[in-house]
mmCIF file of C-alpha atoms and ligand atoms in Angstrom:
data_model
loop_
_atom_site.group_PDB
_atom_site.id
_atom_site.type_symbol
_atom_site.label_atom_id
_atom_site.label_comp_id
_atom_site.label_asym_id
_atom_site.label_seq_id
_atom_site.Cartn_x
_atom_site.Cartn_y
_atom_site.Cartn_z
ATOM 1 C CA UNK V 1 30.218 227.052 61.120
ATOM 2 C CA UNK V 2 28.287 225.874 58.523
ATOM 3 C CA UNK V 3 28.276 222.084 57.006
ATOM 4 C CA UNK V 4 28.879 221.990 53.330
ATOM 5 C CA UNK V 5 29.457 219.255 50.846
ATOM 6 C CA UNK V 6 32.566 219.787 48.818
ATOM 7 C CA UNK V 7 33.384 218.245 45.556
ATOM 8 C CA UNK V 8 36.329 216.466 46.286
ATOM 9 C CA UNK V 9 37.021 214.269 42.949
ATOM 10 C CA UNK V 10 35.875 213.962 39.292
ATOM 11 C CA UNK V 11 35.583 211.909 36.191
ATOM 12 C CA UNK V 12 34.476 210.374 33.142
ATOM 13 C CA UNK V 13 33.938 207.750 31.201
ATOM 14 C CA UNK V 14 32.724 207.560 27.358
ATOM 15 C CA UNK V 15 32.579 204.289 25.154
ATOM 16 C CA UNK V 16 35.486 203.961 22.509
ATOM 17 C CA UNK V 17 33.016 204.023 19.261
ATOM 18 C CA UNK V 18 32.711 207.447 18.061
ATOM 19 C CA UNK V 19 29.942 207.982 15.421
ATOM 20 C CA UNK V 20 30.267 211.102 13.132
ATOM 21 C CA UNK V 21 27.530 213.059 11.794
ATOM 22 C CA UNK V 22 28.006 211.723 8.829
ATOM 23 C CA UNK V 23 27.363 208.150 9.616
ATOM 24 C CA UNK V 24 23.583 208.666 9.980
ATOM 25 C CA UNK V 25 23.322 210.235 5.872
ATOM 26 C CA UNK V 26 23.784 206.661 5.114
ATOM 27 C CA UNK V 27 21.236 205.503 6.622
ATOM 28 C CA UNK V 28 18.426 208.439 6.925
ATOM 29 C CA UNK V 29 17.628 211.663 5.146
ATOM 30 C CA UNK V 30 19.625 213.695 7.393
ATOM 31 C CA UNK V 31 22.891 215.510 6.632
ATOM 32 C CA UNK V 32 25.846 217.155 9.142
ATOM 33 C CA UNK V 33 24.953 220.387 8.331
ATOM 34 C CA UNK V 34 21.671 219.653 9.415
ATOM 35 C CA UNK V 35 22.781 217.792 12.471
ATOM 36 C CA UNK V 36 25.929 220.855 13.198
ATOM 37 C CA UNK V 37 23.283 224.111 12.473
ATOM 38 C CA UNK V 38 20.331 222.833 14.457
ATOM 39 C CA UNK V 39 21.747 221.208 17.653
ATOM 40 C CA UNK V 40 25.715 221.922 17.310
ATOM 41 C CA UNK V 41 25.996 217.867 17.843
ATOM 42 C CA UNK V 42 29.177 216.833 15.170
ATOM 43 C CA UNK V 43 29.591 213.468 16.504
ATOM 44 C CA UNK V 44 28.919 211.365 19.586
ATOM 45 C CA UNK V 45 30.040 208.133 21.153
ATOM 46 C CA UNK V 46 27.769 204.500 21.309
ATOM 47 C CA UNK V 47 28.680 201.714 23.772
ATOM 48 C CA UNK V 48 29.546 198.622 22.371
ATOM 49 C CA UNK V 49 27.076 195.871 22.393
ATOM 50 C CA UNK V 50 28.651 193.889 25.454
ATOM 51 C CA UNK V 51 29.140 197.361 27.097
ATOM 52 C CA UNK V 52 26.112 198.196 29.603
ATOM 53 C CA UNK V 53 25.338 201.389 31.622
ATOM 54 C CA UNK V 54 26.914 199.797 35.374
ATOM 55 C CA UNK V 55 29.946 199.420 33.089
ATOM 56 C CA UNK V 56 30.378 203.015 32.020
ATOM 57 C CA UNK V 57 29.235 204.447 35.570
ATOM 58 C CA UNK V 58 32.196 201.809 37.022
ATOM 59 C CA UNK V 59 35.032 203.334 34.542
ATOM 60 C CA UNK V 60 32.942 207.060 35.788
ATOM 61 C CA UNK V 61 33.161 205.833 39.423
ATOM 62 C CA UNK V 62 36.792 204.548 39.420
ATOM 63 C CA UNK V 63 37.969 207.712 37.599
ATOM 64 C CA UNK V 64 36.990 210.487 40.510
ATOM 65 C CA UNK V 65 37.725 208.589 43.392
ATOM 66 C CA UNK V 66 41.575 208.150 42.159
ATOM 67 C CA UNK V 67 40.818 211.868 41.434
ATOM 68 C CA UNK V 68 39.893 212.425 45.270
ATOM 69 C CA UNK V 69 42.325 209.563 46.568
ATOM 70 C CA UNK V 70 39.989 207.137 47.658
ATOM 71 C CA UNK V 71 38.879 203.945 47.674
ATOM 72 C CA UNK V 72 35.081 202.672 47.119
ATOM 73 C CA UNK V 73 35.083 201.728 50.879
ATOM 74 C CA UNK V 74 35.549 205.263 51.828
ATOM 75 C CA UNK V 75 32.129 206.297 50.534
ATOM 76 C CA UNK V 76 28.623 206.007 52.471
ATOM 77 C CA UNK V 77 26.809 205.141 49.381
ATOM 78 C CA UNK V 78 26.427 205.535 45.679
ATOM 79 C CA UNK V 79 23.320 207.409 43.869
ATOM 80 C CA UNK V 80 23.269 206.935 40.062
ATOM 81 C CA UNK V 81 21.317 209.393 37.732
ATOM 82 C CA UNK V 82 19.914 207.203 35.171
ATOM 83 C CA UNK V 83 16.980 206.542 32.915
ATOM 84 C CA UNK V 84 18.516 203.564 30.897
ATOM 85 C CA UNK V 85 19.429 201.328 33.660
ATOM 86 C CA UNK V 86 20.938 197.407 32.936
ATOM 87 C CA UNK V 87 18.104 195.734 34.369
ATOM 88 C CA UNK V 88 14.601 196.818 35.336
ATOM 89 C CA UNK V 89 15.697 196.020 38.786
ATOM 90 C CA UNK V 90 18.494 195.399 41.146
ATOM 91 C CA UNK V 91 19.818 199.022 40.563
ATOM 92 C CA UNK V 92 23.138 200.219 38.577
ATOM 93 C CA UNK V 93 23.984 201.595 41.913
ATOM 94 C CA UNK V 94 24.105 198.323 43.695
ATOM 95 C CA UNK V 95 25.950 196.702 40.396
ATOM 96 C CA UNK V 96 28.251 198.959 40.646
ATOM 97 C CA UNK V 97 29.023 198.440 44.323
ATOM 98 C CA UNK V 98 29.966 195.315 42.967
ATOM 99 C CA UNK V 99 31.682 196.100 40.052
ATOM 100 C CA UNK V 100 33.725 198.642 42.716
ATOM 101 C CA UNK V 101 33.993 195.751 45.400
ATOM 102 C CA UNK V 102 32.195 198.101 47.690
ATOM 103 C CA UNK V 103 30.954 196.094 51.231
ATOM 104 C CA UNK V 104 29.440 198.637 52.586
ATOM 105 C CA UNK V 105 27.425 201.994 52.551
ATOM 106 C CA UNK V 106 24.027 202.085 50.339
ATOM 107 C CA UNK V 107 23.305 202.516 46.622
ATOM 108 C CA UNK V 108 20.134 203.471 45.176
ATOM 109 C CA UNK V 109 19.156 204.830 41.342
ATOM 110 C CA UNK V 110 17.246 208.327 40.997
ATOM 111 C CA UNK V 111 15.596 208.718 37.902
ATOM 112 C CA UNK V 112 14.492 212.374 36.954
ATOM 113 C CA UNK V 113 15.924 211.708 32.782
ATOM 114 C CA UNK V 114 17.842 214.220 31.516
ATOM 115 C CA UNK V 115 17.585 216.719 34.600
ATOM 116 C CA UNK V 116 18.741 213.390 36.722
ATOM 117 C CA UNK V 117 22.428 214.128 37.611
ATOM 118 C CA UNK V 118 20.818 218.131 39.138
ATOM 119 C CA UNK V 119 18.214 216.048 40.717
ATOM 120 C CA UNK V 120 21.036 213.669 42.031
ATOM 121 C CA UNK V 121 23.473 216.515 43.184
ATOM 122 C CA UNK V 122 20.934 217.912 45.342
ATOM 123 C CA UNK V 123 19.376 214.994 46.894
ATOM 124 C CA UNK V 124 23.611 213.858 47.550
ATOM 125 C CA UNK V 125 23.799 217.502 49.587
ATOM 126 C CA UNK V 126 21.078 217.061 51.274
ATOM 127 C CA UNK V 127 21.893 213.673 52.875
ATOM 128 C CA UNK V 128 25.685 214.814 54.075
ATOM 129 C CA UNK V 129 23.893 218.297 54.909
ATOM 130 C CA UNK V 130 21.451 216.088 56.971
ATOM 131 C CA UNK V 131 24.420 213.718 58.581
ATOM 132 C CA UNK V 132 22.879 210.436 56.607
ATOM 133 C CA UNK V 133 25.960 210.008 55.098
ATOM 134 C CA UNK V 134 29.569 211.796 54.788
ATOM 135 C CA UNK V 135 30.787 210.759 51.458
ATOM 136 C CA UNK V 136 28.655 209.795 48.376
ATOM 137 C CA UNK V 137 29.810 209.066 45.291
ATOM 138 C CA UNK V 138 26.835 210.859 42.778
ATOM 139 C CA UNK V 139 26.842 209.617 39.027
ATOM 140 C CA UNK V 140 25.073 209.926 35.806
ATOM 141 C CA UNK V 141 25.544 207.488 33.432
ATOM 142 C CA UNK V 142 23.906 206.775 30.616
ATOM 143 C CA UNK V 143 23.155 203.795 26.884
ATOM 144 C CA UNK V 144 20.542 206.424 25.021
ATOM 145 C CA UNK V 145 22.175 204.339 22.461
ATOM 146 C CA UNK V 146 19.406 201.501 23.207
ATOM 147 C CA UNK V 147 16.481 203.192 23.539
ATOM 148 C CA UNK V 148 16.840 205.234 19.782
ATOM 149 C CA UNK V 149 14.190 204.379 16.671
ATOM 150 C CA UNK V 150 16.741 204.287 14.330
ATOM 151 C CA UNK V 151 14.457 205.230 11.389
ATOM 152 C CA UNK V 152 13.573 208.388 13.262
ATOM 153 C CA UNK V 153 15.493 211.214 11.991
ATOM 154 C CA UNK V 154 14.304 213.717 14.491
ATOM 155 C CA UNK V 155 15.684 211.760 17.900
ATOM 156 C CA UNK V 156 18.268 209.286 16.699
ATOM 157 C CA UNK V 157 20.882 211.759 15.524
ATOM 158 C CA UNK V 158 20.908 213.775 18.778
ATOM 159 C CA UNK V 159 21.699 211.084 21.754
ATOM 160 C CA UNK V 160 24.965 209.548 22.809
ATOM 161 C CA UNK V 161 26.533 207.576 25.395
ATOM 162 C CA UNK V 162 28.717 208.217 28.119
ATOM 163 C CA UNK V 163 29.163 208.899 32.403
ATOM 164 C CA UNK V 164 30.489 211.108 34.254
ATOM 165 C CA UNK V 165 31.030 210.867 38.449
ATOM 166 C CA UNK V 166 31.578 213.126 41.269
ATOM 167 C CA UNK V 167 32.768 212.365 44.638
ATOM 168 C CA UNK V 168 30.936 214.810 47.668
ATOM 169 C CA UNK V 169 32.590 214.556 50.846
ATOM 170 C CA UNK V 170 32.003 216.658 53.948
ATOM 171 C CA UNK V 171 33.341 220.281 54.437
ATOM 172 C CA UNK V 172 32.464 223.825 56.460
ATOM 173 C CA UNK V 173 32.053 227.225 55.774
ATOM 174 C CA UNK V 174 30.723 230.546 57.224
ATOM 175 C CA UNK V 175 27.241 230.049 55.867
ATOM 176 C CA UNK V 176 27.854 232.656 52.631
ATOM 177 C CA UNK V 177 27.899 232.109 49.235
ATOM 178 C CA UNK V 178 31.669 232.705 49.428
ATOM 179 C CA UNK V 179 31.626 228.576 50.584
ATOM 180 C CA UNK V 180 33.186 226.191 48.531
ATOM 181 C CA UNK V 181 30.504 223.231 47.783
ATOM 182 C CA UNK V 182 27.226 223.555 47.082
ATOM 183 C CA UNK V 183 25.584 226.209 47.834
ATOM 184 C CA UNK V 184 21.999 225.988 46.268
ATOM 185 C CA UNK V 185 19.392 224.288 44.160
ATOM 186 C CA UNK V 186 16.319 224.901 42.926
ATOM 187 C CA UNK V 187 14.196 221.848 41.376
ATOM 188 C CA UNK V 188 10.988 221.578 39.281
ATOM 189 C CA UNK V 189 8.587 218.816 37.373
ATOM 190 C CA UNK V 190 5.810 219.370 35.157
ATOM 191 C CA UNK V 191 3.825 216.333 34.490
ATOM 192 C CA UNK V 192 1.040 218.217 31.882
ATOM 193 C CA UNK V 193 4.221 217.691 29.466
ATOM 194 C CA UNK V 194 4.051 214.394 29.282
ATOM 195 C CA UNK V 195 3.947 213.776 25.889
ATOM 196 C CA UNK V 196 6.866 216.464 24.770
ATOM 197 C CA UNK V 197 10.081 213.555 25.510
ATOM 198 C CA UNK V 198 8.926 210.430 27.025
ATOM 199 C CA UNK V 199 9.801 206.195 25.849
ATOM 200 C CA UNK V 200 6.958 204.632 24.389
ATOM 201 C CA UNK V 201 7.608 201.345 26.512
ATOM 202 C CA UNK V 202 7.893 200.179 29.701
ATOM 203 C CA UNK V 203 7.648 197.307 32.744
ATOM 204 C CA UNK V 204 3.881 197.656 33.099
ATOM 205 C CA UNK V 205 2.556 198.821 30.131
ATOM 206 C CA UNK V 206 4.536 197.215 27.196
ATOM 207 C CA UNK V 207 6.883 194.992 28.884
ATOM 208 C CA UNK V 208 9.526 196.466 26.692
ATOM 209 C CA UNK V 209 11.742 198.732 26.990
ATOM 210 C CA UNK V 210 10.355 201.031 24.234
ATOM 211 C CA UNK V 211 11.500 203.903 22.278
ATOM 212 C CA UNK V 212 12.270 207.717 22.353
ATOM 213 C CA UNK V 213 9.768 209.937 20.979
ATOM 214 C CA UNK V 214 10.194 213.765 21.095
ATOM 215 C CA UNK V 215 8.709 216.873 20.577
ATOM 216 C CA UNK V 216 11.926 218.718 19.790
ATOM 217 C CA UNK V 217 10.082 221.788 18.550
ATOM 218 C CA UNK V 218 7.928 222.631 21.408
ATOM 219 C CA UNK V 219 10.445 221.077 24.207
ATOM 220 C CA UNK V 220 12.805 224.081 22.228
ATOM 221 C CA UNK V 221 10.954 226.383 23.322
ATOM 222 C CA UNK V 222 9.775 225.662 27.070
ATOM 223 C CA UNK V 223 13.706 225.456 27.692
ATOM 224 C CA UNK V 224 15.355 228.117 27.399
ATOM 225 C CA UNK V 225 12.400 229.627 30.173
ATOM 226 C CA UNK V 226 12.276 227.291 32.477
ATOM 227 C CA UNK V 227 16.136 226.951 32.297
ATOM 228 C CA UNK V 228 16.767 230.618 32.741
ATOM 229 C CA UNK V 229 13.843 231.014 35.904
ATOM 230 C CA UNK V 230 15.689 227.930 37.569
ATOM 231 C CA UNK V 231 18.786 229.322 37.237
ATOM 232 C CA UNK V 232 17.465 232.857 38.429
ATOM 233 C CA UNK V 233 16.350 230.852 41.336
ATOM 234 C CA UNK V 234 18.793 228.959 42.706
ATOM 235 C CA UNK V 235 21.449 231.861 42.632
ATOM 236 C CA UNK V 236 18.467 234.388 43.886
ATOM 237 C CA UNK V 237 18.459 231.872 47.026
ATOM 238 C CA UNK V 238 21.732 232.981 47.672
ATOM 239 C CA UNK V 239 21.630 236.695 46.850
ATOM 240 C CA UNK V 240 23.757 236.316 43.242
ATOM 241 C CA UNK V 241 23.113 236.458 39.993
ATOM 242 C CA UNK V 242 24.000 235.364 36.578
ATOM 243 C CA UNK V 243 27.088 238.189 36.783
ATOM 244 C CA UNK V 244 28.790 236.491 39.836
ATOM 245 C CA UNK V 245 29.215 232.521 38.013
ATOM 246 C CA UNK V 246 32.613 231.790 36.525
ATOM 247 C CA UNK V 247 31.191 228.805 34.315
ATOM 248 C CA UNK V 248 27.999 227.391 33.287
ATOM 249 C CA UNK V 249 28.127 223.619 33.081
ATOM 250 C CA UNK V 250 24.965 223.301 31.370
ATOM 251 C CA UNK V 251 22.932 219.757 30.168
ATOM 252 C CA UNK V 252 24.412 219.172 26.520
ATOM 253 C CA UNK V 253 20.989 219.104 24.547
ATOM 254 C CA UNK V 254 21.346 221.446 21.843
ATOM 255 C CA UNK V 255 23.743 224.521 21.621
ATOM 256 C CA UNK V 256 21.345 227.001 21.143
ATOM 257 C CA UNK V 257 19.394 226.496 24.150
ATOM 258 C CA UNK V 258 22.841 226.539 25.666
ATOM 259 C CA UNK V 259 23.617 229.858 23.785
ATOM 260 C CA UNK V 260 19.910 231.171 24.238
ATOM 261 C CA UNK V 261 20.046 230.528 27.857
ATOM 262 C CA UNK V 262 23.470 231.957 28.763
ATOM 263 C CA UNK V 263 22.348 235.300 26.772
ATOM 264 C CA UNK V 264 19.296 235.528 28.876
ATOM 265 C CA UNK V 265 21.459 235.393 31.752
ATOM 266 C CA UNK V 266 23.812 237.353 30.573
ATOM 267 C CA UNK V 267 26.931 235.229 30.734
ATOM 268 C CA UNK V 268 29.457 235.179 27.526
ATOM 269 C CA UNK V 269 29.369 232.138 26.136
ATOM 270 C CA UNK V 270 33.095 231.896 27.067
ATOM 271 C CA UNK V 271 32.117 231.462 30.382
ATOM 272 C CA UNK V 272 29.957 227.691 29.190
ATOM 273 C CA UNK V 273 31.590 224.433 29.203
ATOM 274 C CA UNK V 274 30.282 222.833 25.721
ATOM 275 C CA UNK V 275 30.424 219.470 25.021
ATOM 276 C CA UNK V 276 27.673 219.051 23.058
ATOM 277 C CA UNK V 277 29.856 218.827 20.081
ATOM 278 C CA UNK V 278 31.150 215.640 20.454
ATOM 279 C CA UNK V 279 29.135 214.023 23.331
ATOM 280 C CA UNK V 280 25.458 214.769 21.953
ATOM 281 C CA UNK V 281 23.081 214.929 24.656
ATOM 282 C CA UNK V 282 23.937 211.948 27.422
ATOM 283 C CA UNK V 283 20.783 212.715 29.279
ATOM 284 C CA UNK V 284 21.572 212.473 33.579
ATOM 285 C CA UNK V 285 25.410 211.849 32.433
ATOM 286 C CA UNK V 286 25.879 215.200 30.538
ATOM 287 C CA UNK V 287 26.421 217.682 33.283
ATOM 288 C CA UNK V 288 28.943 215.598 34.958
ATOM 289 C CA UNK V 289 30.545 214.371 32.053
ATOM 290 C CA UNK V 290 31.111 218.515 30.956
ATOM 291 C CA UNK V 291 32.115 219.014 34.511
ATOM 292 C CA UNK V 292 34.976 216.818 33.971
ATOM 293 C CA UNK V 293 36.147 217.729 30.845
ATOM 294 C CA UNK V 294 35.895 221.434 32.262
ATOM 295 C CA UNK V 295 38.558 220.393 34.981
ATOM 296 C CA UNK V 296 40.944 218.114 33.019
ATOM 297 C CA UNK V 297 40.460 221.455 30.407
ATOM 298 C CA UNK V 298 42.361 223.470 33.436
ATOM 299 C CA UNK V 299 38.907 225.538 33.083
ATOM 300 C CA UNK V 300 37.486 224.886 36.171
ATOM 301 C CA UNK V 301 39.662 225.419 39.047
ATOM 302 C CA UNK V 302 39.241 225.669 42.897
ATOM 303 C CA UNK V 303 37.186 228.925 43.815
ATOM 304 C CA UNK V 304 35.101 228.846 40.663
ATOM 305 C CA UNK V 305 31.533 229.258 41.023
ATOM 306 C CA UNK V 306 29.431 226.799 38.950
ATOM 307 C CA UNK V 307 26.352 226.702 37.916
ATOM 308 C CA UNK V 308 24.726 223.514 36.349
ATOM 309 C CA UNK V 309 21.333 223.452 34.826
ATOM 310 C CA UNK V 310 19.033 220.815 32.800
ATOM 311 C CA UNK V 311 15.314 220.109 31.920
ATOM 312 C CA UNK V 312 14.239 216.927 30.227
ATOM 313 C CA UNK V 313 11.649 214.224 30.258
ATOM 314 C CA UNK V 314 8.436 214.972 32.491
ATOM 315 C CA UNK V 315 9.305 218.094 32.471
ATOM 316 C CA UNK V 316 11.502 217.550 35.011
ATOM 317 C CA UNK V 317 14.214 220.898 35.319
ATOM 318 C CA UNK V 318 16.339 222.083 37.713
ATOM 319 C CA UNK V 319 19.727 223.686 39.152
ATOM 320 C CA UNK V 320 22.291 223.276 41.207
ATOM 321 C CA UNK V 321 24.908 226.389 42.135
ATOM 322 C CA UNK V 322 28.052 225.052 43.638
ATOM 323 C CA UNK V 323 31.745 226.847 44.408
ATOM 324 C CA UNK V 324 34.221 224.009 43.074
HETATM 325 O O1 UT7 I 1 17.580 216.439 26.696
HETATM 326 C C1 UT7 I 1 16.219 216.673 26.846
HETATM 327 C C2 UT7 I 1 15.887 217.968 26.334
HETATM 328 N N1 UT7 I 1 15.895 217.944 24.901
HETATM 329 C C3 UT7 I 1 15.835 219.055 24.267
HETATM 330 O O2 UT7 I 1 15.821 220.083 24.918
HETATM 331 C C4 UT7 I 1 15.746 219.048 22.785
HETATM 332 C C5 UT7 I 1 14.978 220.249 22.357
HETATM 333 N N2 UT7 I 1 14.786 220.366 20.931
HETATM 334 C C6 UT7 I 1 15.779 220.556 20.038
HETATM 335 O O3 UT7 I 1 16.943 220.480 20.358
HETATM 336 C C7 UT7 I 1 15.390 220.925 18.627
HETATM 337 O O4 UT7 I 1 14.012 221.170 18.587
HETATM 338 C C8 UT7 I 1 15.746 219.843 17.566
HETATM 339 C C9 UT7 I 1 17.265 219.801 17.344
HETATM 340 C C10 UT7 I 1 15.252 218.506 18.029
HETATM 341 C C11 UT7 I 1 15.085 220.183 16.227
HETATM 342 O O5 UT7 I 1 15.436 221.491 15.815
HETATM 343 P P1 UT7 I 1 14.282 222.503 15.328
HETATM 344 O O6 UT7 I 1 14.957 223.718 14.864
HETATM 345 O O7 UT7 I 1 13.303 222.636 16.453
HETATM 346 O O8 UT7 I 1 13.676 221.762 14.086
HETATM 347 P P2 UT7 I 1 12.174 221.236 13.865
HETATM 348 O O9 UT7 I 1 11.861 220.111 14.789
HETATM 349 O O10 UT7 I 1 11.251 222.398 13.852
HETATM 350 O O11 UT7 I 1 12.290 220.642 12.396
HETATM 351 C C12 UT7 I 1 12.590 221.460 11.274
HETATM 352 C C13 UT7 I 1 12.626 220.575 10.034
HETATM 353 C C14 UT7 I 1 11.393 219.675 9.885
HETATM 354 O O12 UT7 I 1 11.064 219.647 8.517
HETATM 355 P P3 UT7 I 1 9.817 220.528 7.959
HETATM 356 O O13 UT7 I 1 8.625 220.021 8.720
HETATM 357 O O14 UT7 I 1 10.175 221.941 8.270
HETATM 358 O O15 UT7 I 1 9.833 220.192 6.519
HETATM 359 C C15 UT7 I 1 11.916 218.317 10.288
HETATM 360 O O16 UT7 I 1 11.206 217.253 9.668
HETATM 361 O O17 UT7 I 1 13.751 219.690 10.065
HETATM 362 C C16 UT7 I 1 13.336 218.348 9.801
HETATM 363 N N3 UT7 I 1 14.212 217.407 10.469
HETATM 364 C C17 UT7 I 1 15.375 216.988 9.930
HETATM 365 N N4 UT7 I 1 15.970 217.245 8.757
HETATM 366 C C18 UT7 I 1 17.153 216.665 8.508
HETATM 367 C C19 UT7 I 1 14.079 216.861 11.702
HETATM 368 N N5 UT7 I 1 15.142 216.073 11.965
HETATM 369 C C20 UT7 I 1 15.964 216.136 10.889
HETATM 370 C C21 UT7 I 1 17.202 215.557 10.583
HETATM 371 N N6 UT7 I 1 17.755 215.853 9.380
HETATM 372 N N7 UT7 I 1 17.864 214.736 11.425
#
C-alpha cells in the first residue's frame, strides 16, 4: 500500500465588490475590448477596505472544511499561499488559526507569488507523505488589490482579489497513477528573471510595501514554455501525458497562455476550468479558487485527473497532477 494525500474538501471565498472592465476607462486610457482581447479578464472582484487577506483565507478555510465535515481542530496545521500577507509578520496562517479558533496543529505562510498555491500543494503532500502531519488545510489567498499603481494601465487592470482552500487528509493506494490524491509535482524558480514581475517595495529596502511592476510582454512569452515543460514533467513522472487529464485547472493570468498552453499539450480547451473572466489573475489564490468553482460547476467529480499549473514572480513555476 501506498500513502497518498486525498483532497477531501473545497472552497472559496471572493470579496462582494465586483469591478467591470469598464470601470478602469474612467479612470485610464484603457478600454474592455482591450482588457477582454488581450487577457480574456471582463471583470474582477476588490476587497473592501476593512476586508484583509486572513479574512478572505478564513471565509476560504471555513468553506472546505464544512465541505469535508470538519472542524479546524481536526487539522495538523494550516499553510497559506500568499504574497500580500496582513502584516509583515505574525503569518495569515497563524491569524487565521485564530480567526478559525484553532488550538492546535501549526500554521506557517509559503510565499512562491503567483505559482504559491502549486508550491503549497506539494510541500502539503509531502508532509502527510512524510507522517509530519495527517490533515492540512492548504490555502491561497490573496488583496493584489493593494499592491496595484493605479495610474499603470499595463498591471492595474489585470489583478483581483479572492481565496480559495483545500483540505488534504490521509489516504492509500496501490502506488499507480490510477490513485486518487496527488500523484506528482514538478517545481521550478528562475531568479535571472527578476525584473519580469516583481513589487518595487519591501521590509528592508523601502519599508513599504511597494508596487507591481511587470513585464507582461516578455513574461508572455517565457509562459506558455515553461508551463507546458512543467506540465510534461510532472505527468512524465508518472508515465502519462497531456491525453490522460480530464481537466486543467490552470493559474488565471491571461486566457491565451491558458489557450496557448492547453494546445501545446494537446487538451481541448473544454477540458480547462477558466475563471479568468471574472476573477482576473488572484496570484497563489487562483488555482484553488478555479478548483472550486470547477466542483460546485459539477465539472470536477471523483476519479478526475487534474492537472494544475502556474508560473509567476521570480520565475517561480510549477505543477501539481492530482486524481480528485
Ligand atoms: O500571474 C503572473 C504571470 N503573469 C502573466 O503571465 C502575465 C503575462 N503577460 C500578459 O498577460 C500580457 O503580456 C499582457 C495582458 C500583460 C499584455 O498583453 P500583450 O499582448 O503582451 O500587450 P503588450 O504588453 O505588448 O502591449 C501592447 C500595447 C502597448 O502599446 P504599444 O506600445 O503597442 O503602443 C501597450 O502600451 O498595448 C498597450 N497597453 C494597453 N492599452 C490599453 C498596455 N496596457 C493597456 C491597457 N489598455 N490596459
Amino acid at each position: 500500500m501506498t500513502r497518498r494525500a486525498l483532497v477531501e474538501g473545497v472552497g472559496h471565498y471572493l470579496p462582494e465588490r465586483i469591478v467591470p472592465n469598464s470601470e478602469f476607462e474612467k479612470t485610464l486610457d484603457t478600454s474592455d475590448e482591450w482588457i477582454r482581447s488581450r487577457s480574456g479578464i471582463e471583470r474582477r472582484h476588490f476587497a473592501a477596505d476593512d476586508e484583509t487577506t486572513s479574512d478572505l483565507a478564513m471565509h476560504a478555510a471555513r468553506a472546505a472544511l464544512d465541505s469535508a465535515g470538519l472542524a479546524p481542530d481536526d487539522v495538523d496545521g494550516i499553510i497559506v499561499a500568499t504574497s500580500t500577507p496582513d502584516l509583515t509578520f505574525p503569518s495569515v496562517a497563524t491569524m487565521l488559526q485564530q480567526k478559525l479558533g484553532m488550538t492546535r496543529g501549526f500554521a506557517f505562510d509559503l510565499q512562491a507569488v503567483c505559482a504559491g498555491f502549486v508550491y503549497a500543494l506539494s510541500t502539503a503532500n509531502a508532509m502527510i507523505l512524510s507522517d509530519q502531519a495527517e490533515r492540512l488545510l492548504v490555502i491561497g489567498a490573496e488583496t493584489f488589490s493593494r499592491i496595484m499603481d493605479w495610474t499603470d494601465r499595463s498591471t492595474c487592470v489585470l489583478f483581483g482579489d479572492g481565496a480559495g482552500a483545500v483540505v488534504l487528509g490521509p489516504g492509500e493506494g496501490d502506488g499507480s497513477a490510477a490513485d486518487r490524491g496527488i500523484l506528482s509535482s514538478d517545481l521550478n524558480s528562475d531568479g535571472r528573471y527578476l525584473d519580469m514581475l516583481y513589487v518595487d517595495g519591501g521590509v528592508s529596502t523601502t519599508g513599504t510595501a511597494g508596487k507591481l511592476r511587470m513585464q507582461g510582454n516578455p513574461l508572455f512569452r517565457q509562459a506558455v514554455e515553461k508551463l507546458t515543460t512543467t506540465a510534461d514533467a510532472a505527468l512524465g513522472k508518472i508515465g502519462l501525458t497531456g491525453q490522460d487529464i480530464d481537466w486543467i485547472v490552470p493559474h488565471q493570468a491571461n486566457i491565451r497562455i491558458i489557450q496557448g498552453t492547453a494546445k501545446k499539450m494537446e487538451v481541448p480547451l473544454d477540458r480547462v476550468i477558466l475563471t479568468v473572466q471574472d476573477h482576473g489573475n488572484t496570484s497563489a489564490a487562483s488555482i484553488p479558487l478555479a478548483l472550486s468553482v470547477g466542483v460546485a460547476e459539477g465539472r470536477i467529480k471523483p476519479g478526475d485527473l487534474v492537472l494544475t499549473e502556474a508560473i509567476g514572480g521570480g520565475l517561480a513555476w510549477g505543477s501539481v497532477v492530482l486524481r480528485w
